[in-house]
């Protein structure tokens, strides 16, 4: 017989978010906490305001990862210098010479990611700026109804009269 687990608390959720900000993976964080992923979904369903916290944690991880990749792309990936025949080049102290050459493929990938991310952010900003709340929608509908002209009264005459 399995023991039913207690529902996720806010403190549990905050620790999951902290883990996500470091690893970027909510599934692994839930496994580390010995909880099924469905607990996270249930918590978010009951507390929809907390979704933003999880999104911020994911964004933080993504930003940190992007910064690290950016440093590697522009600063260069460390490589040991070799001669034409493949021998390692050694400096005067007897240590291998390490070159850092910028990686153009990585730079291209970064630029593509940044441009698509910028486009998504602009789309979200536009959506948020033009978003009409439920109260505003109701007010707008009421104003439209109030501004409608009254219906015309038309008298329908029966063309077919039954005469006996």
JSON list of C-alpha atoms in Angstrom, two decimals:
[
{"chain": "A", "resi": 1, "resn": "UNK", "atom": "CA", "xyz": [0.00, 0.00, 0.00]},
{"chain": "A", "resi": 2, "resn": "UNK", "atom": "CA", "xyz": [1.43, 3.35, -0.97]},
{"chain": "A", "resi": 3, "resn": "UNK", "atom": "CA", "xyz": [1.36, 6.29, 1.36]},
{"chain": "A", "resi": 4, "resn": "UNK", "atom": "CA", "xyz": [-0.40, 9.36, -0.03]},
{"chain": "A", "resi": 5, "resn": "UNK", "atom": "CA", "xyz": [1.92, 12.34, -0.23]},
{"chain": "A", "resi": 6, "resn": "UNK", "atom": "CA", "xyz": [0.98, 15.66, 1.29]},
{"chain": "A", "resi": 7, "resn": "UNK", "atom": "CA", "xyz": [0.06, 18.43, -1.15]},
{"chain": "A", "resi": 8, "resn": "UNK", "atom": "CA", "xyz": [2.87, 20.72, -2.18]},
{"chain": "A", "resi": 9, "resn": "UNK", "atom": "CA", "xyz": [3.34, 23.74, 0.07]},
{"chain": "A", "resi": 10, "resn": "UNK", "atom": "CA", "xyz": [4.54, 27.18, -0.93]},
{"chain": "A", "resi": 11, "resn": "UNK", "atom": "CA", "xyz": [7.92, 26.45, 0.70]},
{"chain": "A", "resi": 12, "resn": "UNK", "atom": "CA", "xyz": [8.21, 23.25, -1.39]},
{"chain": "A", "resi": 13, "resn": "UNK", "atom": "CA", "xyz": [7.36, 25.22, -4.52]},
{"chain": "A", "resi": 14, "resn": "UNK", "atom": "CA", "xyz": [9.94, 27.91, -3.73]},
{"chain": "A", "resi": 15, "resn": "UNK", "atom": "CA", "xyz": [12.64, 25.26, -3.28]},
{"chain": "A", "resi": 16, "resn": "UNK", "atom": "CA", "xyz": [11.62, 23.69, -6.61]},
{"chain": "A", "resi": 17, "resn": "UNK", "atom": "CA", "xyz": [11.90, 27.12, -8.26]},
{"chain": "A", "resi": 18, "resn": "UNK", "atom": "CA", "xyz": [15.35, 27.58, -6.73]},
{"chain": "A", "resi": 19, "resn": "UNK", "atom": "CA", "xyz": [16.39, 24.21, -8.16]},
{"chain": "A", "resi": 20, "resn": "UNK", "atom": "CA", "xyz": [14.95, 25.14, -11.58]},
{"chain": "A", "resi": 21, "resn": "UNK", "atom": "CA", "xyz": [16.92, 28.40, -11.57]},
{"chain": "A", "resi": 22, "resn": "UNK", "atom": "CA", "xyz": [20.11, 26.34, -11.16]},
{"chain": "A", "resi": 23, "resn": "UNK", "atom": "CA", "xyz": [19.34, 23.37, -13.44]},
{"chain": "A", "resi": 24, "resn": "UNK", "atom": "CA", "xyz": [16.65, 24.62, -15.83]},
{"chain": "A", "resi": 25, "resn": "UNK", "atom": "CA", "xyz": [14.72, 21.35, -15.55]},
{"chain": "A", "resi": 26, "resn": "UNK", "atom": "CA", "xyz": [11.56, 21.13, -13.45]},
{"chain": "A", "resi": 27, "resn": "UNK", "atom": "CA", "xyz": [11.23, 17.36, -14.00]},
{"chain": "A", "resi": 28, "resn": "UNK", "atom": "CA", "xyz": [14.65, 16.66, -12.48]},
{"chain": "A", "resi": 29, "resn": "UNK", "atom": "CA", "xyz": [13.93, 19.03, -9.60]},
{"chain": "A", "resi": 30, "resn": "UNK", "atom": "CA", "xyz": [10.70, 17.21, -8.81]},
{"chain": "A", "resi": 31, "resn": "UNK", "atom": "CA", "xyz": [12.58, 13.89, -8.89]},
{"chain": "A", "resi": 32, "resn": "UNK", "atom": "CA", "xyz": [15.18, 15.30, -6.50]},
{"chain": "A", "resi": 33, "resn": "UNK", "atom": "CA", "xyz": [12.35, 16.32, -4.17]},
{"chain": "A", "resi": 34, "resn": "UNK", "atom": "CA", "xyz": [10.86, 12.80, -4.44]},
{"chain": "A", "resi": 35, "resn": "UNK", "atom": "CA", "xyz": [7.63, 14.16, -5.89]},
{"chain": "A", "resi": 36, "resn": "UNK", "atom": "CA", "xyz": [5.81, 13.40, -9.12]},
{"chain": "A", "resi": 37, "resn": "UNK", "atom": "CA", "xyz": [5.67, 16.15, -11.74]},
{"chain": "A", "resi": 38, "resn": "UNK", "atom": "CA", "xyz": [1.87, 16.09, -11.42]},
{"chain": "A", "resi": 39, "resn": "UNK", "atom": "CA", "xyz": [2.26, 17.67, -7.94]},
{"chain": "A", "resi": 40, "resn": "UNK", "atom": "CA", "xyz": [3.81, 20.72, -9.57]},
{"chain": "A", "resi": 41, "resn": "UNK", "atom": "CA", "xyz": [1.00, 20.95, -12.10]},
{"chain": "A", "resi": 42, "resn": "UNK", "atom": "CA", "xyz": [-1.64, 20.59, -9.36]},
{"chain": "A", "resi": 43, "resn": "UNK", "atom": "CA", "xyz": [0.04, 23.30, -7.28]},
{"chain": "A", "resi": 44, "resn": "UNK", "atom": "CA", "xyz": [0.16, 25.65, -10.27]},
{"chain": "A", "resi": 45, "resn": "UNK", "atom": "CA", "xyz": [-3.48, 24.90, -11.07]},
{"chain": "A", "resi": 46, "resn": "UNK", "atom": "CA", "xyz": [-4.50, 25.81, -7.51]},
{"chain": "A", "resi": 47, "resn": "UNK", "atom": "CA", "xyz": [-2.13, 28.82, -7.40]},
{"chain": "A", "resi": 48, "resn": "UNK", "atom": "CA", "xyz": [-2.04, 30.35, -10.89]},
{"chain": "A", "resi": 49, "resn": "UNK", "atom": "CA", "xyz": [-0.28, 33.48, -9.59]},
{"chain": "A", "resi": 50, "resn": "UNK", "atom": "CA", "xyz": [2.79, 31.35, -8.83]},
{"chain": "A", "resi": 51, "resn": "UNK", "atom": "CA", "xyz": [3.37, 30.46, -12.51]},
{"chain": "A", "resi": 52, "resn": "UNK", "atom": "CA", "xyz": [5.30, 33.68, -12.94]},
{"chain": "A", "resi": 53, "resn": "UNK", "atom": "CA", "xyz": [7.78, 32.60, -10.23]},
{"chain": "A", "resi": 54, "resn": "UNK", "atom": "CA", "xyz": [8.51, 29.36, -12.11]},
{"chain": "A", "resi": 55, "resn": "UNK", "atom": "CA", "xyz": [8.82, 31.26, -15.39]},
{"chain": "A", "resi": 56, "resn": "UNK", "atom": "CA", "xyz": [11.28, 33.67, -13.78]},
{"chain": "A", "resi": 57, "resn": "UNK", "atom": "CA", "xyz": [13.33, 30.72, -12.48]},
{"chain": "A", "resi": 58, "resn": "UNK", "atom": "CA", "xyz": [13.48, 29.20, -15.97]},
{"chain": "A", "resi": 59, "resn": "UNK", "atom": "CA", "xyz": [14.35, 32.58, -17.48]},
{"chain": "A", "resi": 60, "resn": "UNK", "atom": "CA", "xyz": [17.14, 33.08, -14.91]},
{"chain": "A", "resi": 61, "resn": "UNK", "atom": "CA", "xyz": [18.65, 29.72, -15.83]},
{"chain": "A", "resi": 62, "resn": "UNK", "atom": "CA", "xyz": [18.36, 30.49, -19.54]},
{"chain": "A", "resi": 63, "resn": "UNK", "atom": "CA", "xyz": [20.00, 33.88, -19.10]},
{"chain": "A", "resi": 64, "resn": "UNK", "atom": "CA", "xyz": [22.89, 32.40, -17.10]},
{"chain": "A", "resi": 65, "resn": "UNK", "atom": "CA", "xyz": [23.38, 29.66, -19.66]},
{"chain": "A", "resi": 66, "resn": "UNK", "atom": "CA", "xyz": [23.24, 32.16, -22.52]},
{"chain": "A", "resi": 67, "resn": "UNK", "atom": "CA", "xyz": [25.85, 34.33, -20.79]},
{"chain": "A", "resi": 68, "resn": "UNK", "atom": "CA", "xyz": [28.19, 31.33, -20.40]},
{"chain": "A", "resi": 69, "resn": "UNK", "atom": "CA", "xyz": [27.74, 30.32, -24.04]},
{"chain": "A", "resi": 70, "resn": "UNK", "atom": "CA", "xyz": [28.22, 33.96, -25.08]},
{"chain": "A", "resi": 71, "resn": "UNK", "atom": "CA", "xyz": [31.56, 34.05, -23.24]},
{"chain": "A", "resi": 72, "resn": "UNK", "atom": "CA", "xyz": [32.66, 30.84, -24.95]},
{"chain": "A", "resi": 73, "resn": "UNK", "atom": "CA", "xyz": [31.51, 32.01, -28.39]},
{"chain": "A", "resi": 74, "resn": "UNK", "atom": "CA", "xyz": [33.20, 35.41, -28.34]},
{"chain": "A", "resi": 75, "resn": "UNK", "atom": "CA", "xyz": [36.06, 34.63, -25.96]},
{"chain": "A", "resi": 76, "resn": "UNK", "atom": "CA", "xyz": [36.85, 31.40, -27.74]},
{"chain": "A", "resi": 77, "resn": "UNK", "atom": "CA", "xyz": [36.81, 27.79, -26.70]},
{"chain": "A", "resi": 78, "resn": "UNK", "atom": "CA", "xyz": [40.15, 26.84, -25.17]},
{"chain": "A", "resi": 79, "resn": "UNK", "atom": "CA", "xyz": [42.14, 24.56, -27.47]},
{"chain": "A", "resi": 80, "resn": "UNK", "atom": "CA", "xyz": [45.63, 23.19, -27.13]},
{"chain": "A", "resi": 81, "resn": "UNK", "atom": "CA", "xyz": [47.86, 24.46, -29.94]},
{"chain": "A", "resi": 82, "resn": "UNK", "atom": "CA", "xyz": [49.32, 21.71, -32.10]},
{"chain": "A", "resi": 83, "resn": "UNK", "atom": "CA", "xyz": [51.92, 21.61, -34.81]},
{"chain": "A", "resi": 84, "resn": "UNK", "atom": "CA", "xyz": [51.10, 20.61, -38.38]},
{"chain": "A", "resi": 85, "resn": "UNK", "atom": "CA", "xyz": [51.99, 17.02, -37.48]},
{"chain": "A", "resi": 86, "resn": "UNK", "atom": "CA", "xyz": [49.73, 17.04, -34.41]},
{"chain": "A", "resi": 87, "resn": "UNK", "atom": "CA", "xyz": [52.35, 17.46, -31.68]},
{"chain": "A", "resi": 88, "resn": "UNK", "atom": "CA", "xyz": [51.38, 19.68, -28.75]},
{"chain": "A", "resi": 89, "resn": "UNK", "atom": "CA", "xyz": [53.19, 23.04, -28.72]},
{"chain": "A", "resi": 90, "resn": "UNK", "atom": "CA", "xyz": [54.86, 23.68, -25.34]},
{"chain": "A", "resi": 91, "resn": "UNK", "atom": "CA", "xyz": [55.88, 27.07, -23.95]},
{"chain": "A", "resi": 92, "resn": "UNK", "atom": "CA", "xyz": [59.13, 27.91, -22.15]},
{"chain": "A", "resi": 93, "resn": "UNK", "atom": "CA", "xyz": [57.72, 26.69, -18.81]},
{"chain": "A", "resi": 94, "resn": "UNK", "atom": "CA", "xyz": [56.94, 23.29, -20.27]},
{"chain": "A", "resi": 95, "resn": "UNK", "atom": "CA", "xyz": [53.16, 23.79, -20.34]},
{"chain": "A", "resi": 96, "resn": "UNK", "atom": "CA", "xyz": [50.98, 23.38, -23.43]},
{"chain": "A", "resi": 97, "resn": "UNK", "atom": "CA", "xyz": [50.05, 26.59, -25.26]},
{"chain": "A", "resi": 98, "resn": "UNK", "atom": "CA", "xyz": [46.32, 27.21, -25.19]},
{"chain": "A", "resi": 99, "resn": "UNK", "atom": "CA", "xyz": [44.61, 29.30, -27.86]},
{"chain": "A", "resi": 100, "resn": "UNK", "atom": "CA", "xyz": [41.16, 30.81, -27.57]},
{"chain": "A", "resi": 101, "resn": "UNK", "atom": "CA", "xyz": [39.60, 31.23, -30.99]},
{"chain": "A", "resi": 102, "resn": "UNK", "atom": "CA", "xyz": [36.05, 32.67, -31.31]},
{"chain": "A", "resi": 103, "resn": "UNK", "atom": "CA", "xyz": [33.59, 30.08, -32.60]},
{"chain": "A", "resi": 104, "resn": "UNK", "atom": "CA", "xyz": [31.62, 31.53, -35.52]},
{"chain": "A", "resi": 105, "resn": "UNK", "atom": "CA", "xyz": [29.01, 28.74, -35.51]},
{"chain": "A", "resi": 106, "resn": "UNK", "atom": "CA", "xyz": [28.29, 29.37, -31.86]},
{"chain": "A", "resi": 107, "resn": "UNK", "atom": "CA", "xyz": [28.09, 33.12, -32.48]},
{"chain": "A", "resi": 108, "resn": "UNK", "atom": "CA", "xyz": [25.60, 32.52, -35.32]},
{"chain": "A", "resi": 109, "resn": "UNK", "atom": "CA", "xyz": [23.48, 30.28, -33.12]},
{"chain": "A", "resi": 110, "resn": "UNK", "atom": "CA", "xyz": [23.52, 32.86, -30.33]},
{"chain": "A", "resi": 111, "resn": "UNK", "atom": "CA", "xyz": [22.46, 35.66, -32.66]},
{"chain": "A", "resi": 112, "resn": "UNK", "atom": "CA", "xyz": [19.64, 33.54, -34.07]},
{"chain": "A", "resi": 113, "resn": "UNK", "atom": "CA", "xyz": [18.45, 32.67, -30.56]},
{"chain": "A", "resi": 114, "resn": "UNK", "atom": "CA", "xyz": [18.62, 36.29, -29.41]},
{"chain": "A", "resi": 115, "resn": "UNK", "atom": "CA", "xyz": [16.68, 37.55, -32.42]},
{"chain": "A", "resi": 116, "resn": "UNK", "atom": "CA", "xyz": [13.90, 34.96, -32.01]},
{"chain": "A", "resi": 117, "resn": "UNK", "atom": "CA", "xyz": [13.78, 35.67, -28.28]},
{"chain": "A", "resi": 118, "resn": "UNK", "atom": "CA", "xyz": [13.52, 39.39, -28.97]},
{"chain": "A", "resi": 119, "resn": "UNK", "atom": "CA", "xyz": [10.69, 38.76, -31.44]},
{"chain": "A", "resi": 120, "resn": "UNK", "atom": "CA", "xyz": [8.81, 36.66, -28.84]},
{"chain": "A", "resi": 121, "resn": "UNK", "atom": "CA", "xyz": [9.34, 39.36, -26.21]},
{"chain": "A", "resi": 122, "resn": "UNK", "atom": "CA", "xyz": [8.05, 42.06, -28.55]},
{"chain": "A", "resi": 123, "resn": "UNK", "atom": "CA", "xyz": [5.00, 39.92, -29.36]},
{"chain": "A", "resi": 124, "resn": "UNK", "atom": "CA", "xyz": [4.34, 39.35, -25.65]},
{"chain": "A", "resi": 125, "resn": "UNK", "atom": "CA", "xyz": [4.73, 43.07, -24.92]},
{"chain": "A", "resi": 126, "resn": "UNK", "atom": "CA", "xyz": [2.28, 43.91, -27.68]},
{"chain": "A", "resi": 127, "resn": "UNK", "atom": "CA", "xyz": [-0.15, 41.31, -26.39]},
{"chain": "A", "resi": 128, "resn": "UNK", "atom": "CA", "xyz": [0.14, 42.63, -22.85]},
{"chain": "A", "resi": 129, "resn": "UNK", "atom": "CA", "xyz": [-0.26, 46.23, -24.00]},
{"chain": "A", "resi": 130, "resn": "UNK", "atom": "CA", "xyz": [-3.39, 45.48, -26.03]},
{"chain": "A", "resi": 131, "resn": "UNK", "atom": "CA", "xyz": [-4.85, 42.96, -23.61]},
{"chain": "A", "resi": 132, "resn": "UNK", "atom": "CA", "xyz": [-8.31, 43.92, -22.39]},
{"chain": "A", "resi": 133, "resn": "UNK", "atom": "CA", "xyz": [-9.28, 42.67, -18.95]},
{"chain": "A", "resi": 134, "resn": "UNK", "atom": "CA", "xyz": [-12.63, 40.95, -18.36]},
{"chain": "A", "resi": 135, "resn": "UNK", "atom": "CA", "xyz": [-14.05, 44.07, -16.67]},
{"chain": "A", "resi": 136, "resn": "UNK", "atom": "CA", "xyz": [-12.97, 46.25, -19.59]},
{"chain": "A", "resi": 137, "resn": "UNK", "atom": "CA", "xyz": [-14.56, 43.80, -22.03]},
{"chain": "A", "resi": 138, "resn": "UNK", "atom": "CA", "xyz": [-17.84, 43.92, -20.12]},
{"chain": "A", "resi": 139, "resn": "UNK", "atom": "CA", "xyz": [-17.76, 47.73, -20.05]},
{"chain": "A", "resi": 140, "resn": "UNK", "atom": "CA", "xyz": [-17.00, 47.78, -23.77]},
{"chain": "A", "resi": 141, "resn": "UNK", "atom": "CA", "xyz": [-19.93, 45.44, -24.51]},
{"chain": "A", "resi": 142, "resn": "UNK", "atom": "CA", "xyz": [-22.29, 47.51, -22.34]},
{"chain": "A", "resi": 143, "resn": "UNK", "atom": "CA", "xyz": [-21.23, 50.71, -24.13]},
{"chain": "A", "resi": 144, "resn": "UNK", "atom": "CA", "xyz": [-21.77, 49.09, -27.52]},
{"chain": "A", "resi": 145, "resn": "UNK", "atom": "CA", "xyz": [-25.23, 47.91, -26.48]},
{"chain": "A", "resi": 146, "resn": "UNK", "atom": "CA", "xyz": [-26.11, 51.34, -25.12]},
{"chain": "A", "resi": 147, "resn": "UNK", "atom": "CA", "xyz": [-24.95, 53.05, -28.31]},
{"chain": "A", "resi": 148, "resn": "UNK", "atom": "CA", "xyz": [-26.99, 50.76, -30.56]},
{"chain": "A", "resi": 149, "resn": "UNK", "atom": "CA", "xyz": [-30.08, 52.44, -32.01]},
{"chain": "A", "resi": 150, "resn": "UNK", "atom": "CA", "xyz": [-33.39, 51.13, -30.74]},
{"chain": "A", "resi": 151, "resn": "UNK", "atom": "CA", "xyz": [-35.02, 48.51, -32.92]},
{"chain": "A", "resi": 152, "resn": "UNK", "atom": "CA", "xyz": [-37.50, 49.81, -35.49]},
{"chain": "A", "resi": 153, "resn": "UNK", "atom": "CA", "xyz": [-41.03, 48.87, -34.89]},
{"chain": "A", "resi": 154, "resn": "UNK", "atom": "CA", "xyz": [-42.42, 47.17, -37.90]},
{"chain": "A", "resi": 155, "resn": "UNK", "atom": "CA", "xyz": [-45.93, 45.95, -38.10]},
{"chain": "A", "resi": 156, "resn": "UNK", "atom": "CA", "xyz": [-46.25, 42.75, -39.93]},
{"chain": "A", "resi": 157, "resn": "UNK", "atom": "CA", "xyz": [-49.52, 42.37, -41.72]},
{"chain": "A", "resi": 158, "resn": "UNK", "atom": "CA", "xyz": [-50.80, 38.98, -42.41]},
{"chain": "A", "resi": 159, "resn": "UNK", "atom": "CA", "xyz": [-51.15, 38.65, -46.17]},
{"chain": "A", "resi": 160, "resn": "UNK", "atom": "CA", "xyz": [-53.31, 35.65, -45.94]},
{"chain": "A", "resi": 161, "resn": "UNK", "atom": "CA", "xyz": [-56.50, 36.26, -44.12]},
{"chain": "A", "resi": 162, "resn": "UNK", "atom": "CA", "xyz": [-58.86, 33.48, -43.63]},
{"chain": "A", "resi": 163, "resn": "UNK", "atom": "CA", "xyz": [-62.26, 34.54, -44.78]},
{"chain": "A", "resi": 164, "resn": "UNK", "atom": "CA", "xyz": [-65.21, 32.35, -44.44]}
]
